[in-house]
Coordinates of C-alpha atoms in Angstrom, one line a residue:
X1 CA 101.0 20.6 45.2
X2 CA 97.3 19.7 44.8
X3 CA 96.6 17.3 42.1
X4 CA 94.3 18.6 39.4
X5 CA 91.1 16.7 39.1
X6 CA 90.0 15.2 35.9
X7 CA 86.3 15.5 35.2
X8 CA 84.0 14.1 32.5
X9 CA 82.9 17.5 31.1
X10 CA 84.0 17.8 27.5
X11 CA 86.2 20.8 26.6
X12 CA 84.9 23.4 24.1
X13 CA 81.4 21.9 24.0
X14 CA 78.6 23.3 26.2
X15 CA 76.7 20.8 28.2
X16 CA 73.2 19.8 26.9
X17 CA 70.8 18.4 29.4
X18 CA 67.8 16.3 28.6
X19 CA 64.9 16.3 31.0
X20 CA 65.5 12.9 32.4
X21 CA 69.3 13.4 33.0
X22 CA 68.6 16.9 34.6
X23 CA 66.1 15.3 37.0
X24 CA 68.7 12.8 38.2
X25 CA 71.5 15.3 38.5
X26 CA 69.5 18.0 40.3
X27 CA 67.3 15.7 42.4
X28 CA 64.0 17.0 40.9
X29 CA 61.1 15.2 39.2
X30 CA 60.8 15.5 35.4
X31 CA 57.4 17.0 35.8
X32 CA 58.6 19.8 38.0
X33 CA 61.6 20.7 35.8
X34 CA 59.4 20.7 32.7
X35 CA 56.8 22.9 34.4
X36 CA 59.5 25.4 35.6
X37 CA 61.0 25.6 32.1
X38 CA 57.6 26.2 30.6
X39 CA 56.7 28.9 33.1
X40 CA 60.0 30.6 32.4
X41 CA 59.4 30.3 28.6
X42 CA 62.8 28.6 28.2
X43 CA 63.2 27.0 24.7
X44 CA 65.2 23.8 24.1
X45 CA 67.7 23.4 21.2
X46 CA 67.3 21.3 18.1
X47 CA 67.9 18.1 20.0
X48 CA 65.3 19.0 22.7
X49 CA 68.0 19.7 25.3
X50 CA 68.6 22.6 27.7
X51 CA 71.8 24.4 28.7
X52 CA 73.2 24.5 32.3
X53 CA 72.4 28.2 32.5
X54 CA 68.7 27.6 31.7
X55 CA 68.3 24.9 34.3
X56 CA 70.1 26.8 37.1
X57 CA 68.0 29.9 36.3
X58 CA 64.7 28.2 36.6
X59 CA 65.7 26.0 39.6
X60 CA 67.6 28.5 41.7
X61 CA 66.7 31.9 40.3
X62 CA 68.9 34.8 39.0
X63 CA 71.0 36.6 41.6
X64 CA 71.4 39.5 39.2
X65 CA 67.6 40.0 38.9
X66 CA 67.1 39.9 42.6
X67 CA 69.8 42.5 43.1
X68 CA 68.1 44.8 40.6
X69 CA 64.8 44.4 42.4
X70 CA 66.4 45.2 45.7
X71 CA 68.0 48.3 44.3
X72 CA 64.7 49.4 42.8
X73 CA 62.9 49.0 46.1
X74 CA 65.6 50.9 47.9
X75 CA 65.3 53.8 45.4
X76 CA 61.5 54.0 46.0
X77 CA 62.0 54.0 49.8
X78 CA 64.7 56.7 49.6
X79 CA 62.4 58.8 47.4
X80 CA 59.6 58.5 49.9
X81 CA 61.9 59.4 52.9
X82 CA 63.3 62.4 51.1
X83 CA 59.7 63.6 50.2
X84 CA 58.8 63.3 53.9
X85 CA 61.9 65.2 55.0
X86 CA 61.0 68.0 52.5
X87 CA 57.4 68.1 54.0
X88 CA 55.9 67.1 50.7
X89 CA 53.6 64.5 52.4
X90 CA 51.5 65.1 55.5
X91 CA 50.6 62.5 58.1
X92 CA 47.1 61.5 57.1
X93 CA 45.9 60.5 60.6
X94 CA 47.0 63.8 62.2
X95 CA 45.5 65.8 59.3
X96 CA 42.1 64.0 59.6
X97 CA 42.1 64.5 63.4
X98 CA 42.8 68.2 63.0
X99 CA 40.1 68.5 60.3
X100 CA 37.6 66.8 62.6
X101 CA 38.1 69.3 65.3
X102 CA 37.9 72.2 62.8
X103 CA 34.7 70.8 61.3
X104 CA 33.1 70.5 64.7
X105 CA 33.8 74.1 65.5
X106 CA 32.5 75.2 62.0
X107 CA 29.3 73.2 62.4
X108 CA 28.6 74.8 65.8
X109 CA 29.1 78.3 64.4
X110 CA 26.8 77.6 61.4
X111 CA 24.0 76.1 63.6
X112 CA 24.1 79.1 65.9
X113 CA 24.1 81.6 63.0
X114 CA 21.2 83.6 61.6
X115 CA 21.1 81.7 58.4
X116 CA 17.9 79.9 57.5
X117 CA 17.6 76.1 57.6
X118 CA 18.0 75.7 53.8
X119 CA 21.1 77.8 53.7
X120 CA 22.7 76.0 56.6
X121 CA 22.0 72.6 55.0
X122 CA 23.6 73.9 51.7
X123 CA 26.8 75.0 53.5
X124 CA 27.1 71.8 55.5
X125 CA 26.6 69.6 52.5
X126 CA 29.4 71.4 50.8
X127 CA 31.5 71.0 53.9
X128 CA 30.8 67.2 54.0
X129 CA 32.3 67.0 50.5
X130 CA 35.8 67.5 52.0
X131 CA 36.0 63.7 52.5
X132 CA 36.0 63.2 48.7
X133 CA 38.8 65.8 48.4
X134 CA 41.0 64.0 50.8
X135 CA 40.3 60.6 49.3
X136 CA 41.0 61.9 45.8
X137 CA 44.3 63.5 46.7
X138 CA 45.4 60.3 48.6
X139 CA 44.5 58.1 45.7
X140 CA 46.4 60.3 43.2
X141 CA 49.5 60.3 45.4
X142 CA 49.4 56.5 45.5
X143 CA 52.2 54.8 43.5
X144 CA 50.7 51.3 43.7
X145 CA 49.1 49.8 40.6
X146 CA 45.6 49.7 41.9
X147 CA 42.3 51.5 41.1
X148 CA 42.9 55.2 41.4
X149 CA 46.7 54.8 41.7
X150 CA 49.3 56.3 39.4
X151 CA 51.4 53.2 38.9
X152 CA 55.1 53.7 38.6
X153 CA 55.0 57.5 38.4
X154 CA 53.6 59.9 41.0
X155 CA 51.2 62.7 40.3
X156 CA 52.6 65.5 38.2
X157 CA 52.9 69.0 39.6
X158 CA 50.1 71.6 39.1
X159 CA 50.1 73.2 35.7
X160 CA 49.3 70.2 33.6
X161 CA 45.9 68.7 33.7
X162 CA 45.5 65.0 34.2
X163 CA 42.5 63.0 33.3
X164 CA 40.9 61.5 36.3
X165 CA 39.1 58.3 36.5
X166 CA 35.3 58.4 36.9
X167 CA 35.3 55.5 39.3
X168 CA 35.2 56.5 43.0
X169 CA 38.4 55.9 45.0
X170 CA 38.3 53.3 47.7
X171 CA 37.6 54.3 51.2
X172 CA 40.9 54.8 53.1
X173 CA 41.5 53.0 56.3
X174 CA 41.6 54.9 59.6
X175 CA 39.3 57.7 58.5
X176 CA 36.2 56.6 60.4
X177 CA 36.5 59.3 63.1
X178 CA 36.8 62.1 60.7
X179 CA 34.0 61.0 58.4
X180 CA 31.7 60.4 61.5
X181 CA 32.3 64.1 62.4
X182 CA 31.6 65.1 58.8
X183 CA 28.5 63.1 58.4
X184 CA 27.0 64.7 61.5
X185 CA 27.2 68.0 59.6
X186 CA 25.1 66.8 56.6
X187 CA 21.5 67.9 56.1
X188 CA 18.6 66.2 57.7
X189 CA 18.0 64.5 54.3
X190 CA 21.1 62.4 54.9
X191 CA 21.1 61.3 58.5
X192 CA 23.4 58.6 59.8
X193 CA 22.5 55.7 62.1
X194 CA 25.3 53.2 62.8
X195 CA 27.0 53.9 59.5
X196 CA 23.7 54.0 57.6
X197 CA 22.9 57.1 55.5
X198 CA 19.2 57.8 55.5
X199 CA 18.1 59.4 52.3
X200 CA 14.8 61.1 53.3
X201 CA 13.9 62.0 49.7
X202 CA 14.4 58.5 48.4
X203 CA 12.3 57.0 51.3
X204 CA 9.5 59.6 50.6
X205 CA 9.5 58.5 46.9
X206 CA 9.2 54.8 47.9
X207 CA 6.4 55.6 50.3
X208 CA 4.6 57.5 47.5
X209 CA 5.0 54.6 45.1
X210 CA 3.7 52.2 47.8
X211 CA 0.6 54.4 48.5
X212 CA -0.1 54.4 44.8
X213 CA 0.6 50.8 43.7
X214 CA 0.4 48.9 47.1
X215 CA 3.5 46.8 46.1
X216 CA 4.9 44.7 49.0
X217 CA 8.4 45.0 47.8
X218 CA 8.3 48.8 48.1
X219 CA 7.1 48.4 51.7
X220 CA 9.9 46.0 52.5
X221 CA 12.5 48.4 51.1
X222 CA 11.2 51.2 53.3
X223 CA 11.4 49.0 56.4
X224 CA 14.9 48.0 55.5
X225 CA 16.0 51.6 55.1
X226 CA 14.4 52.6 58.4
X227 CA 15.7 49.7 60.5
X228 CA 19.2 51.2 61.2
X229 CA 17.5 54.4 62.5
X230 CA 15.2 52.4 64.8
X231 CA 18.2 50.4 66.1
X232 CA 20.1 53.6 66.8
X233 CA 17.2 55.1 68.8
X234 CA 16.8 51.8 70.8
X235 CA 20.4 51.8 71.7
X236 CA 20.8 55.5 72.4
X237 CA 17.7 55.5 74.7
X238 CA 18.8 52.2 76.4
X239 CA 15.3 50.8 76.1
X240 CA 16.7 47.2 75.6
X241 CA 16.9 46.9 79.4
X242 CA 13.1 46.7 79.5
X243 CA 12.6 44.6 76.4
X244 CA 14.6 42.5 74.0
X245 CA 16.1 44.5 71.1
X246 CA 14.6 42.3 68.4
X247 CA 11.2 42.6 70.1
X248 CA 11.4 46.4 70.2
X249 CA 12.4 46.5 66.5
X250 CA 9.5 44.2 65.6
X251 CA 7.1 46.5 67.6
X252 CA 8.3 49.7 65.7
X253 CA 8.2 47.9 62.3
X254 CA 4.6 46.7 63.0
X255 CA 3.6 50.3 63.7
X256 CA 5.3 51.5 60.6
X257 CA 3.5 48.9 58.4
X258 CA 0.2 50.1 59.7
X259 CA 0.9 53.9 59.5
X260 CA 2.8 54.3 56.2
X261 CA -0.4 54.5 54.1
X262 CA -1.4 57.6 56.1
X263 CA 2.0 59.4 55.6
X264 CA 1.8 63.0 54.3
X265 CA 5.0 64.6 53.1
X266 CA 3.6 68.1 53.6
X267 CA 3.5 67.6 57.4
X268 CA 7.2 66.6 57.7
X269 CA 10.1 64.6 56.2
X270 CA 10.3 60.9 56.2
X271 CA 13.2 61.0 58.7
X272 CA 11.1 63.0 61.2
X273 CA 8.1 60.8 60.6
X274 CA 10.0 57.5 61.3
X275 CA 11.9 59.0 64.3
X276 CA 8.7 60.1 65.9
X277 CA 6.9 56.8 65.4
X278 CA 9.9 54.9 66.8
X279 CA 10.2 57.2 69.9
X280 CA 6.5 57.0 70.6
X281 CA 6.5 53.2 70.4
X282 CA 9.6 52.9 72.6
X283 CA 8.0 55.2 75.2
X284 CA 4.8 53.1 75.2
X285 CA 6.8 49.9 75.5
X286 CA 8.9 51.2 78.4
X287 CA 5.8 52.5 80.2
X288 CA 4.0 49.2 79.8
X289 CA 7.0 47.3 81.1
X290 CA 7.2 49.6 84.2
X291 CA 3.5 49.1 85.0
X292 CA 3.9 45.3 84.7
X293 CA 6.9 45.4 87.0
X294 CA 5.0 47.4 89.6
X295 CA 1.9 45.2 89.4
X296 CA 3.8 41.9 89.4
X297 CA 6.9 42.2 91.6
X298 CA 9.7 39.7 91.1
X299 CA 10.1 36.7 93.4
X300 CA 12.5 37.3 96.3
X301 CA 15.7 35.3 95.8
X302 CA 15.9 34.4 99.5
X303 CA 12.4 33.0 99.4
X304 CA 12.9 31.2 96.1
X305 CA 15.9 29.4 97.6
X306 CA 13.9 28.2 100.6
X307 CA 11.1 26.7 98.6
X308 CA 11.4 23.0 98.2
X309 CA 11.7 21.7 94.6
X310 CA 10.0 18.3 94.3
X311 CA 11.7 17.8 90.9
X312 CA 15.2 18.7 92.0
X313 CA 16.5 15.2 91.4
X314 CA 14.7 14.7 88.1
X315 CA 16.6 15.2 84.9
X316 CA 14.2 17.5 82.9
X317 CA 14.8 17.3 79.2
X318 CA 12.8 20.5 78.7
X319 CA 15.2 22.4 80.9
X320 CA 18.2 20.9 79.0
X321 CA 16.6 21.9 75.7
X322 CA 16.0 25.4 77.0
X323 CA 19.6 25.8 78.0
X324 CA 20.8 24.5 74.6
X325 CA 18.5 27.0 72.9
X326 CA 20.0 29.8 74.9
X327 CA 23.5 28.7 74.2
X328 CA 22.8 28.5 70.4
X329 CA 21.3 32.0 70.5
X330 CA 24.5 33.8 71.6
X331 CA 25.8 36.7 69.6
X332 CA 29.2 36.9 67.9
X333 CA 31.3 40.0 67.8
X334 CA 33.5 38.8 64.9
X335 CA 33.3 40.4 61.5
X336 CA 34.7 37.6 59.4
X337 CA 32.2 35.0 58.2
X338 CA 34.8 32.2 58.7
X339 CA 35.3 33.1 62.3
X340 CA 31.5 33.2 62.9
X341 CA 31.3 29.7 61.4
X342 CA 34.1 28.6 63.7
X343 CA 32.2 30.0 66.8
X344 CA 29.0 28.2 65.7
X345 CA 31.0 25.0 65.4
X346 CA 32.5 25.6 68.9
X347 CA 29.0 26.1 70.3
X348 CA 27.7 22.8 68.8
X349 CA 30.9 21.1 70.1
X350 CA 30.3 22.5 73.6
X351 CA 26.8 21.0 73.6
X352 CA 27.8 17.6 72.0
X353 CA 30.7 17.2 74.4
X354 CA 28.8 18.5 77.4
X355 CA 31.6 21.0 78.1
X356 CA 33.9 18.1 79.2
X357 CA 36.8 18.6 76.8
X358 CA 39.7 20.9 77.6
X359 CA 40.6 24.2 76.0
X360 CA 43.4 23.0 73.9
X361 CA 41.3 20.1 72.5
X362 CA 38.6 22.4 71.3
X363 CA 41.1 24.9 69.9
X364 CA 43.3 22.3 68.1
X365 CA 40.2 20.7 66.5
X366 CA 39.0 24.2 65.4
X367 CA 42.5 24.8 63.8
X368 CA 42.1 21.7 61.7
X369 CA 38.5 22.3 60.6
X370 CA 38.7 26.0 59.8
X371 CA 42.5 26.4 59.3
X372 CA 42.9 29.1 62.0
X373 CA 46.1 30.1 63.6
X374 CA 47.1 28.7 67.0
X375 CA 46.5 32.1 68.8
X376 CA 43.2 32.9 67.0
X377 CA 41.6 29.5 67.6
X378 CA 42.2 29.9 71.4
X379 CA 41.0 33.5 71.3
X380 CA 37.7 32.4 69.6
X381 CA 37.3 29.6 72.2
X382 CA 37.7 32.1 75.0
X383 CA 35.3 34.6 73.5
X384 CA 32.7 31.9 72.8
X385 CA 32.9 30.4 76.3
X386 CA 32.8 33.9 77.8
X387 CA 29.6 34.7 75.9
X388 CA 28.0 31.3 76.9
X389 CA 28.8 32.1 80.6
X390 CA 27.3 35.5 80.3
X391 CA 24.1 34.2 78.8
X392 CA 23.8 31.4 81.5
X393 CA 24.9 33.6 84.4
X394 CA 21.4 33.8 85.9
X395 CA 20.9 30.1 85.7
X396 CA 23.3 29.2 88.5
X397 CA 24.4 30.4 91.9
X398 CA 27.7 32.2 92.2
X399 CA 30.3 32.8 94.9
X400 CA 33.2 35.3 94.8
X401 CA 36.3 33.8 93.2
X402 CA 39.8 35.1 93.5
X403 CA 42.4 34.8 90.7
X404 CA 44.5 32.5 92.9
X405 CA 41.6 29.9 93.0
X406 CA 41.7 29.7 89.2
X407 CA 45.2 28.3 89.0
X408 CA 45.1 25.0 87.2
X409 CA 41.4 25.5 86.2
X410 CA 40.0 26.0 82.7
X411 CA 38.7 29.4 83.6
X412 CA 42.2 30.9 84.1
X413 CA 42.5 32.3 80.5
X414 CA 39.3 34.3 81.1
X415 CA 41.0 36.5 83.6
X416 CA 42.0 39.0 80.9
X417 CA 38.3 39.7 80.3
X418 CA 37.6 40.7 83.9
X419 CA 36.8 44.3 82.9
X420 CA 34.2 43.1 80.4

């Protein structure tokens, strides 16, 4: 028979723990125990002591409360699954995809109809408002406690009016394709260029104010609103193969600055005016570039390689500075500002270390400086190095390389970007 142990716990009297004794018993500091008790709003007794239940609750949590939370989450999940089984909720991605196809067909019918331009624009503007209907319904079905959500209760059935918030609901994720199709249906007063909505009436008002008051800030606002349309035309016409994109934008903006005082709204809308100027300047630039190419042919590569270079063995600081300038001017495809800063840091590290360090050394240092994950730091290294090689591709001679030759080389991780 096992001998019954004799402890030092008194019978009939609950234990009362002071902070210093509780810290020694449970292996925690007095500061941490006092903070946990304060956060949990646990009150001491008259002698400034706490019970065992209070200490175990704040130190280890309450199993009963966790079970209640788990049961509540399971109830919410079952309600949602039952609603899906009863077809009370539709798959939003599939619905948006079907609506995009339907809207495309409706737009084609309207544009080919006998309605006048104003009537077509009115119908298409009403049709583009469908995006707000979907967004509003989605926000009112949301159970999360957020802006536009219903909180713990879903939306009530039709029959009882519910006051809606005047604040617009947030844009749902995954709806870009549908909204792009809807925006194409809008009137010419709201054209889209790379996600930018061009308000022709607002631009006309700004031009009118500038023609009256000659305020430079109005002119700057007009150029800012027109720049996305100019970039869209440059990229759609592929004119950047003849001239740099920034240079083309500067050429069009210079022409706009000179011609805006002569704009007349009676002859056309601001959208048509800006588009025509941009197209004319792009055509003139391309024509001039072609004439220069015919007049001054490029040096043959075979001949250039046979010409002796007297300064081949001289380390030219100007050439090094030019290469560093080209490397620092590379573009980033990342959207997060922290990742862009990490890529700028990588570029400066490439130049400082003269590309002598290995991939893991750059990536590990980037993890410590910008607190990136192991995988993301190496992805940013690969993307940055790939962009550097793309910019400097014409600066060196190249020979065909097979994947087998890259084994053990630092260029092996770049094989997955072969298609790019």
